[in-house]
Each structure stands twice: as structure tokens, then as C-alpha cells.
Tab-separated table of C-alpha atoms in Angstrom:
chain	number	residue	atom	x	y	z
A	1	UNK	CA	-19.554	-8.666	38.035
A	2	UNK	CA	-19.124	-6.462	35.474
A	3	UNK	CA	-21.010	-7.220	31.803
A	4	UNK	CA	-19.337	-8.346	28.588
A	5	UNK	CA	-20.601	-5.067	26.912
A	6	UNK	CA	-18.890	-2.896	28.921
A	7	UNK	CA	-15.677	-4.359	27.695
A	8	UNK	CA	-16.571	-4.609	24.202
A	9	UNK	CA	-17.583	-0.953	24.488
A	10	UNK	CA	-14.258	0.361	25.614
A	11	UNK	CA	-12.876	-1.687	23.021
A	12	UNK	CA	-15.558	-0.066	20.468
A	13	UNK	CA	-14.199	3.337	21.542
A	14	UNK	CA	-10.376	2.412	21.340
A	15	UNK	CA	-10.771	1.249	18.031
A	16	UNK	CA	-12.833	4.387	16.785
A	17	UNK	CA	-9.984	6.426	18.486
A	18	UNK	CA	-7.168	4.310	17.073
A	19	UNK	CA	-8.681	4.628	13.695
A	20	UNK	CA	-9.327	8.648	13.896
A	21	UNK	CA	-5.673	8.972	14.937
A	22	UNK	CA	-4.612	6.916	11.945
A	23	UNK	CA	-6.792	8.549	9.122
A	24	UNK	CA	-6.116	11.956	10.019
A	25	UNK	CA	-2.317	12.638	11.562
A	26	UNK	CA	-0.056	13.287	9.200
A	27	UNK	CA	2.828	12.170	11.732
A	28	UNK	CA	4.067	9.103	11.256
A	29	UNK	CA	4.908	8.678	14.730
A	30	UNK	CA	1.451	9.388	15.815
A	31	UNK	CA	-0.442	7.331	13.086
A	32	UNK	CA	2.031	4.332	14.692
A	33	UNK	CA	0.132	5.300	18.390
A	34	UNK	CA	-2.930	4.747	16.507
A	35	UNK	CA	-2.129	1.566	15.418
A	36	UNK	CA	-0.955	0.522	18.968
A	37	UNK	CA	-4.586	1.937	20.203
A	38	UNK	CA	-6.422	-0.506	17.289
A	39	UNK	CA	-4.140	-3.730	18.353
A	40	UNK	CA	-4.880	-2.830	22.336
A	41	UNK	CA	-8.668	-2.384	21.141
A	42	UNK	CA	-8.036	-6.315	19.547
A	43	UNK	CA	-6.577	-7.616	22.785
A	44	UNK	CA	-9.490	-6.918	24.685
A	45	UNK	CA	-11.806	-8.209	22.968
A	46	UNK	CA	-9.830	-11.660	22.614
A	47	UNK	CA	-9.591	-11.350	26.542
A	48	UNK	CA	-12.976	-10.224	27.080
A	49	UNK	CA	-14.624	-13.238	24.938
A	50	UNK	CA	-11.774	-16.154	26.393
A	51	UNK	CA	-13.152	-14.943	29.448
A	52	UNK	CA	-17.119	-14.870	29.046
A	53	UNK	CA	-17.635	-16.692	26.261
A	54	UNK	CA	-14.765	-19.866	25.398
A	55	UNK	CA	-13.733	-20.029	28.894
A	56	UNK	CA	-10.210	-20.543	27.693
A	57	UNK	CA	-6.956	-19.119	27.673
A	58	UNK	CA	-6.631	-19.538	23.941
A	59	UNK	CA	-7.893	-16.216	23.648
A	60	UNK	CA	-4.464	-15.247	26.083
A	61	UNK	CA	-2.561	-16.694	23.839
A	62	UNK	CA	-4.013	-14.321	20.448
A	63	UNK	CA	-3.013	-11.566	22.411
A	64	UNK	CA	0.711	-12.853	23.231
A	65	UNK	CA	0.886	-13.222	19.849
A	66	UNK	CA	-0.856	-9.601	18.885
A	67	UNK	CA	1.734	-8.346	21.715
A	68	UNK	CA	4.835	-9.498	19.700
A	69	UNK	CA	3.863	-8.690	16.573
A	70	UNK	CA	3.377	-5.233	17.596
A	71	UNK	CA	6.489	-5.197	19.414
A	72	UNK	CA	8.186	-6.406	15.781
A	73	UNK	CA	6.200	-4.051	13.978
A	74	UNK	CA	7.415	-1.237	16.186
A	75	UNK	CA	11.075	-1.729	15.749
A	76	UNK	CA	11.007	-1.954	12.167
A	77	UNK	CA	8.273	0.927	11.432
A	78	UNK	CA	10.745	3.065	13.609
A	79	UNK	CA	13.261	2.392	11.271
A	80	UNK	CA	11.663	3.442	8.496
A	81	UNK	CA	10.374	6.536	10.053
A	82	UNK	CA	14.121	7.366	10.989
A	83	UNK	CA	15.093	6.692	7.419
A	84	UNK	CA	12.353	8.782	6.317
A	85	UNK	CA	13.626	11.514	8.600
A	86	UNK	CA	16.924	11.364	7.131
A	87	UNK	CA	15.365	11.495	3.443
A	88	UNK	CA	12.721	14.422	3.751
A	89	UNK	CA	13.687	16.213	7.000
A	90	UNK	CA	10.206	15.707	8.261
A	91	UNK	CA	7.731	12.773	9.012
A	92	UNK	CA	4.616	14.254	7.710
A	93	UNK	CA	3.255	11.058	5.747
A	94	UNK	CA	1.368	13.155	3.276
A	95	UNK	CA	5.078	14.738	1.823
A	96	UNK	CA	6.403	11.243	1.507
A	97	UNK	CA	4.884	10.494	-1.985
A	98	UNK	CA	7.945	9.965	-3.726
A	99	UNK	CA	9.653	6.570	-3.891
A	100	UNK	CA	13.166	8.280	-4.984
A	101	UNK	CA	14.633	10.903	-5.044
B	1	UNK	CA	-15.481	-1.092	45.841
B	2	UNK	CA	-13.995	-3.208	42.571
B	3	UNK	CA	-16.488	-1.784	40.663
B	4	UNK	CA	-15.531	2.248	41.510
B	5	UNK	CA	-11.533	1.611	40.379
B	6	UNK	CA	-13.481	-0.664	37.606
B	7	UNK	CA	-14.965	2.010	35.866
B	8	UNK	CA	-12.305	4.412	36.843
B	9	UNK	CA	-9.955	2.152	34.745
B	10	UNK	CA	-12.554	2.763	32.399
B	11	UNK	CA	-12.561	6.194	32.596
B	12	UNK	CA	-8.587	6.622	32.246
B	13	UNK	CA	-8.442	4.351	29.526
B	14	UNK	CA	-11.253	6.165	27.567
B	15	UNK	CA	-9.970	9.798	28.876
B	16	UNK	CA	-6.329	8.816	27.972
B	17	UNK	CA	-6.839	7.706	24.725
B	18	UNK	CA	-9.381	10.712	23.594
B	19	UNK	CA	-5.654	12.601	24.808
B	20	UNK	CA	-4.032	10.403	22.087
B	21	UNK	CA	-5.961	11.018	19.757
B	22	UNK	CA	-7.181	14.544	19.623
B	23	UNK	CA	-4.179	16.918	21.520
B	24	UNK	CA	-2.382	18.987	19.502
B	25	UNK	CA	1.130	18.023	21.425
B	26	UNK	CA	2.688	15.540	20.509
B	27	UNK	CA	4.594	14.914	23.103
B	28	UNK	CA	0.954	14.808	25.299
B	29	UNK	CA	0.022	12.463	23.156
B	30	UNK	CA	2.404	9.559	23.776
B	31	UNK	CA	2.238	10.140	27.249
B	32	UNK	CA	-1.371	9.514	27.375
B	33	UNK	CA	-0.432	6.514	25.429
B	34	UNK	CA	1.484	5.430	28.338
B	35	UNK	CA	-1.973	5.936	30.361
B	36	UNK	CA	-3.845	3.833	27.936
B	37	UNK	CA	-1.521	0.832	28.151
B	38	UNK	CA	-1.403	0.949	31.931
B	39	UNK	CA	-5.167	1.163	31.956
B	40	UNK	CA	-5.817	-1.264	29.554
B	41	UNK	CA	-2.853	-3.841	32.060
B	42	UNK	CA	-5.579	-3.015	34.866
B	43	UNK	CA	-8.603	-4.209	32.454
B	44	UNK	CA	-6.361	-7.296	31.711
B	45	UNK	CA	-6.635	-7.756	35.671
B	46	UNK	CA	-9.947	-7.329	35.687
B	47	UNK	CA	-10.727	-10.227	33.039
B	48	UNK	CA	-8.459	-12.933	34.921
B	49	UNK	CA	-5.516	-12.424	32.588
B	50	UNK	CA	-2.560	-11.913	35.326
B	51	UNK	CA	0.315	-13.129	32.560
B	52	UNK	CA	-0.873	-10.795	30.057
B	53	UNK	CA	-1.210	-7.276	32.584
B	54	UNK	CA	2.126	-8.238	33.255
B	55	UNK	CA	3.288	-8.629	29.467
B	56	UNK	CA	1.466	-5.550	29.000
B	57	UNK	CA	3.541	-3.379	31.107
B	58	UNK	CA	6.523	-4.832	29.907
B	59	UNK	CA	6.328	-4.998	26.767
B	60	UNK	CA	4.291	-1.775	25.681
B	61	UNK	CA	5.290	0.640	28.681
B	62	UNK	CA	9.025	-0.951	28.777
B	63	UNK	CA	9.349	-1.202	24.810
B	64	UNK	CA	7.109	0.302	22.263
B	65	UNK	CA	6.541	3.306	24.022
B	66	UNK	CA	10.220	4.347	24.485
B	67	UNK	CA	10.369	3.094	20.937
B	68	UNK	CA	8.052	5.851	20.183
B	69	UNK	CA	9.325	8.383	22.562
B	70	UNK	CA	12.906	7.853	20.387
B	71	UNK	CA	11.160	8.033	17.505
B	72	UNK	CA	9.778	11.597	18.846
B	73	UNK	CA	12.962	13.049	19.848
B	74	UNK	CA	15.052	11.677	17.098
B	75	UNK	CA	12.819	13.115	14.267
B	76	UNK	CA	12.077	16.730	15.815
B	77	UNK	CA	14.543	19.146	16.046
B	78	UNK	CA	14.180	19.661	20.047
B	79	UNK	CA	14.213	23.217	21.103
B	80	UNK	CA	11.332	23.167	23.218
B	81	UNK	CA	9.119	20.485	24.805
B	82	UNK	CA	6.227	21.926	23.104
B	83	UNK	CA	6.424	19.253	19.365
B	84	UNK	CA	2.717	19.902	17.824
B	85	UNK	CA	1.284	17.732	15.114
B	86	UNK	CA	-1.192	18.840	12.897
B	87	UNK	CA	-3.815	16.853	10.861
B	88	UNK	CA	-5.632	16.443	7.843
B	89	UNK	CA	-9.687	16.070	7.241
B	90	UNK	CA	-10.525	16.595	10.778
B	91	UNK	CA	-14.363	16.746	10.595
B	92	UNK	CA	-14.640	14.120	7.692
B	93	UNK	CA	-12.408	11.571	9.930
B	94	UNK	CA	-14.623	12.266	12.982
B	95	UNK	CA	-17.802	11.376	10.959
B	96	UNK	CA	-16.655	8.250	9.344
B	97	UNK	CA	-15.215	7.636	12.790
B	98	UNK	CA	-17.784	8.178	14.341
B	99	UNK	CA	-20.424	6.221	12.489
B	100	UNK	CA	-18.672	3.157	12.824
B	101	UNK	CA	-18.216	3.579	16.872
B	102	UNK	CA	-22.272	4.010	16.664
B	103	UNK	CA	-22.408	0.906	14.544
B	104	UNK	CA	-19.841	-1.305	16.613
B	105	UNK	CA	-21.824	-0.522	19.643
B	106	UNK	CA	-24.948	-1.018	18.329
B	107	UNK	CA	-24.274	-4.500	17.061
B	108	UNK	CA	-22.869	-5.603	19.903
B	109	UNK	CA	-25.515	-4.251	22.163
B	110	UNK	CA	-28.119	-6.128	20.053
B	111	UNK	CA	-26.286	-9.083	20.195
B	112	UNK	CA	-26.881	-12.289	22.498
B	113	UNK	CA	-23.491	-13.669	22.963
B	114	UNK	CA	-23.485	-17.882	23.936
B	115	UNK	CA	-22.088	-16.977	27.224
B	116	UNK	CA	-19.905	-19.245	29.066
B	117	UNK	CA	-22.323	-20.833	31.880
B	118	UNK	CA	-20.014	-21.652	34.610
B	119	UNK	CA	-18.617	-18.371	36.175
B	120	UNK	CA	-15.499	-19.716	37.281
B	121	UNK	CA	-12.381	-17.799	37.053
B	122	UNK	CA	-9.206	-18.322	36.145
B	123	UNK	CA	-6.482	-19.041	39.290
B	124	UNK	CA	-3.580	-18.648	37.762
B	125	UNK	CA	-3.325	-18.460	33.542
B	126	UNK	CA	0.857	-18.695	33.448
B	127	UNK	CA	0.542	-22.660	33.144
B	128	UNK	CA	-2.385	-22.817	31.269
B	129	UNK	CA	-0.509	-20.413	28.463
B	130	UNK	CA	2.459	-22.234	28.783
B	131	UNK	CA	1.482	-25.478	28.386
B	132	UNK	CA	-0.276	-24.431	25.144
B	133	UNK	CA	2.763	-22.378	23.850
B	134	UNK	CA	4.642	-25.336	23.528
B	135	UNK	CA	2.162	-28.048	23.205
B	136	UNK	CA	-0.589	-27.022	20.504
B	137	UNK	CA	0.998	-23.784	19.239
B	138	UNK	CA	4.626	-24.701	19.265
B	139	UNK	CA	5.242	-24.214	15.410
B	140	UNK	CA	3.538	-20.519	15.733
B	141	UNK	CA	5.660	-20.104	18.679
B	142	UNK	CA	8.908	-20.772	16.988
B	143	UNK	CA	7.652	-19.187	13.663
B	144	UNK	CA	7.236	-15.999	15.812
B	145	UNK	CA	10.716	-16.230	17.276
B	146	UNK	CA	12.440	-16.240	14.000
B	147	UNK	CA	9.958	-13.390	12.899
B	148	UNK	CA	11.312	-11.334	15.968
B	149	UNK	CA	15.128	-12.194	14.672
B	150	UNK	CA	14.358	-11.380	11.401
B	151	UNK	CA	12.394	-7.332	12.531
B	152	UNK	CA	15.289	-7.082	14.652
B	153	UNK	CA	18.081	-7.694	12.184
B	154	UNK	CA	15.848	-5.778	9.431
B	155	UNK	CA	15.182	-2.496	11.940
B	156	UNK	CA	19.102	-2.668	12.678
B	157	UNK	CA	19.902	-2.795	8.927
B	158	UNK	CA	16.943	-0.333	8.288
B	159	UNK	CA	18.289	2.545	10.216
B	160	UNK	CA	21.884	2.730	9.220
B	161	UNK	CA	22.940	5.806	7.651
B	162	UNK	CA	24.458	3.753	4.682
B	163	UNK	CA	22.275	1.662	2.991
């Protein structure tokens, strides 16, 4: 049906996306979306390959994996950002250079 | 007919997370995020992975992105919906990004991959994925669940007001 490539190309272009949106936002809340967009981009390709190339649901089971870390990594970077909120009164990542204050 | 909504996944995947990545709204932004995910659950369909479209929705749509919509509203003073985000070393980023999109494709467009010669599909992957969860990956499977205590205790302590 449809080729390998064109998988590995959408996951090409959500990791070049994911990547943009995490070198250049200076919100921390976006440069998290970003990282969501790079671990997405990772899924597919462990999907795409356990489907055309192992021919086993190992691959599936990366991507569980990849899905609960980012769920973990979520909770606890929204934390931070909240804590950060409460320190600087903003969440631009590029004023946070200061461990203490 | 599968192939037309095939590439319009595509499409709304690709659109959506151009959206993410370049609008100046915030607010935009994580709601294209929420067309991303539900674009990339219909790829998941595509490739035979029923469980994980499923675990998609759930998890990202149903958690992480009303993780991030909280983490919107909570750290913006919210007078109108209009929240815009500005960034740093626009051009620069979309060179360097840029190059290594044109390199990633490249490669992999050049490359033969060993291809899986039998093009049967999966029925059903929920017992396969089971099975394996707690047969050959049990430890990792139990290591993750204390790693999901231990992020949830540590984002609870994390955002208290007293430290």
C-alpha cells in the first residue's frame, strides 16, 4: 500500500519541526510541544520499521514505553515551569539563567 | 479511497505541526498540537498498530495536552485569548533545521531497507503487546511503573508553593 518512505518522511519533517520549535521559542511551554513533536516523530518510525521491516510488535512496545515516559516527563517539566512562573513571573527560558535568587 | 484520507492524514499532520511550530499564538499552537496527535493516532491505524492509536488519544489528547493547556493558562496572566510567544534566531534555526530535514530525507531515500517479505498484517496487536509486557519486558515494565510513582510524587512536591 503505501511505501516505508512516506512514513519515514513525515517523521523526517516532525522531527525538523520539533527541533525548530525547541531551538528557537523562548517559552517553555512551547519548547515542551516541541519535544512532544520529536518523541511523536520517534514513535513512528519504531511503528513504521516493526511494521515493514521486523514484522514485530516489539517496535509497539518502544513506543508504549516512549508514550509513558513522555507522559512522566510532562508532569514533572510542568512543575518546574509553574515553579519557574512563581520565581521570575515569566517562562521565557532565556531570563531563567540564574540558579538563585 | 484509503489512500486519499492516507495522505490527507498526511497532510494534517504535516499542516498541523508547521501550526506548532511557526504561529505566533500560543494558544494556536497547542491546539494544532492536538491536530498532530490525532493525526499521527490515524497514521498509527494506518501501520496496524490499533493498541497504540488508542493509547495515543488517551494519553496525549486526554493528558499531556491538557497538561500543557494548564501550563498555558496558569503561567499567562489571561486577559485575552490572544497569548503570543516570540522567538529567538529565527533564520539561523530554520537553516540548521532545515539542513538536517534535507539530510534525513536524503539518507533515507538512498537507503535499501531489508524489508520484511511476507506482507501480512497484524489482526489484532493487544495480545501480542501484552504477552510481551509481562513475559520478556516485565522488569522494564515494573521499572516504568515505579518511575511513573516517583514523576508523580516529584511533580506534586515540585509545584507546591512551599518548598
Amino acid at each position: 500500500m503505501h511505501a516505508l518512505s512516506s512514513y519515514l518522511i513525515l517523521s523526517a519533517l516532525l522531527f525538523s519541526l520539533g527541533l525548530y520549535t525547541v531551538i528557537t521559542r523562548k517559552n517553555a511551554v512551547a519548547i515542551l510541544m516541541g519535544i512532544e513533536l520529536i518523541l511523536n516523530a520517534a514513535n513512528v518510525n519504531f511503528i513504521a520499521f516493526s511494521k515493514f521491516v521486523t514484522h514485530h510488535v516489539e517496535g509497539h512496545l518502544m513506543a508504549v514505553f516512549i508514550i509513558m515516559l513522555a507522559a512522566a516527563e510532562a508532569a514533572v517539566a510542568l512543575a518546574i515551569i509553574l515553579n519557574l512562573y512563581n520565581d521570575h513571573g515569566n517562562i521565557n527560558v532565556d531570563e531563567a539563567n540564574a540558579l538563585k535568587r | 479511497m484509503g489512500e486519499v484520507i492516507f495522505w490527507v492524514i498526511w497532510a494534517l499532520v504535516a499542516v498541523s505541526a508547521m501550526v506548532v511550530a511557526f504561529s505566533k499564538n500560543l494558544v494556536y499552537s497547542v491546539f494544532s498540537l492536538l491536530a498532530t496527535f490525532i493525526g499521527v493516532a490515524g497514521i498509527y491505524i494506518f501501520l496496524n498498530a490499533d493498541f497504540l492509536a488508542v493509547t495515543q488519544i488517551v494519553i496525549y489528547v486526554g493528558g499531556i495536552l491538557v497538561l500543557l493547556v494548564f501550563g498555558i493558562m496558569l503561567t499567562n496572566r489571561i486577559v485575552v485569548a490572544k497569548i503570543t510567544q516570540s522567538s529567538l534566531q529565527r533564520t539561523t534555526g530554520l537553516v540548521v533545521v532545515g539542513a538536517i530535514f534535507l539530510v534525513l530525507v536524503l539518507t533515507l531515500l538512498n537507503q535499501t531497507w531489508p524489508l520484511a517479505t511476507s506482507a501480512a498484517e497484524f489482526d489484532s496487536t493487544v495480545n501480542n503487546i501484552g504477552e510481551l509486557l509481562f513475559g520478556d519486558y516485565l522488569i522494564l515494565f515494573e521499572v516504568a511503573s515505579v518511575l511513573l510513582l516517583g514523576a508523580l510524587i516529584g511533580a506534586a512536591t515540585l509545584a507546591r508553593k512551599e518548598l
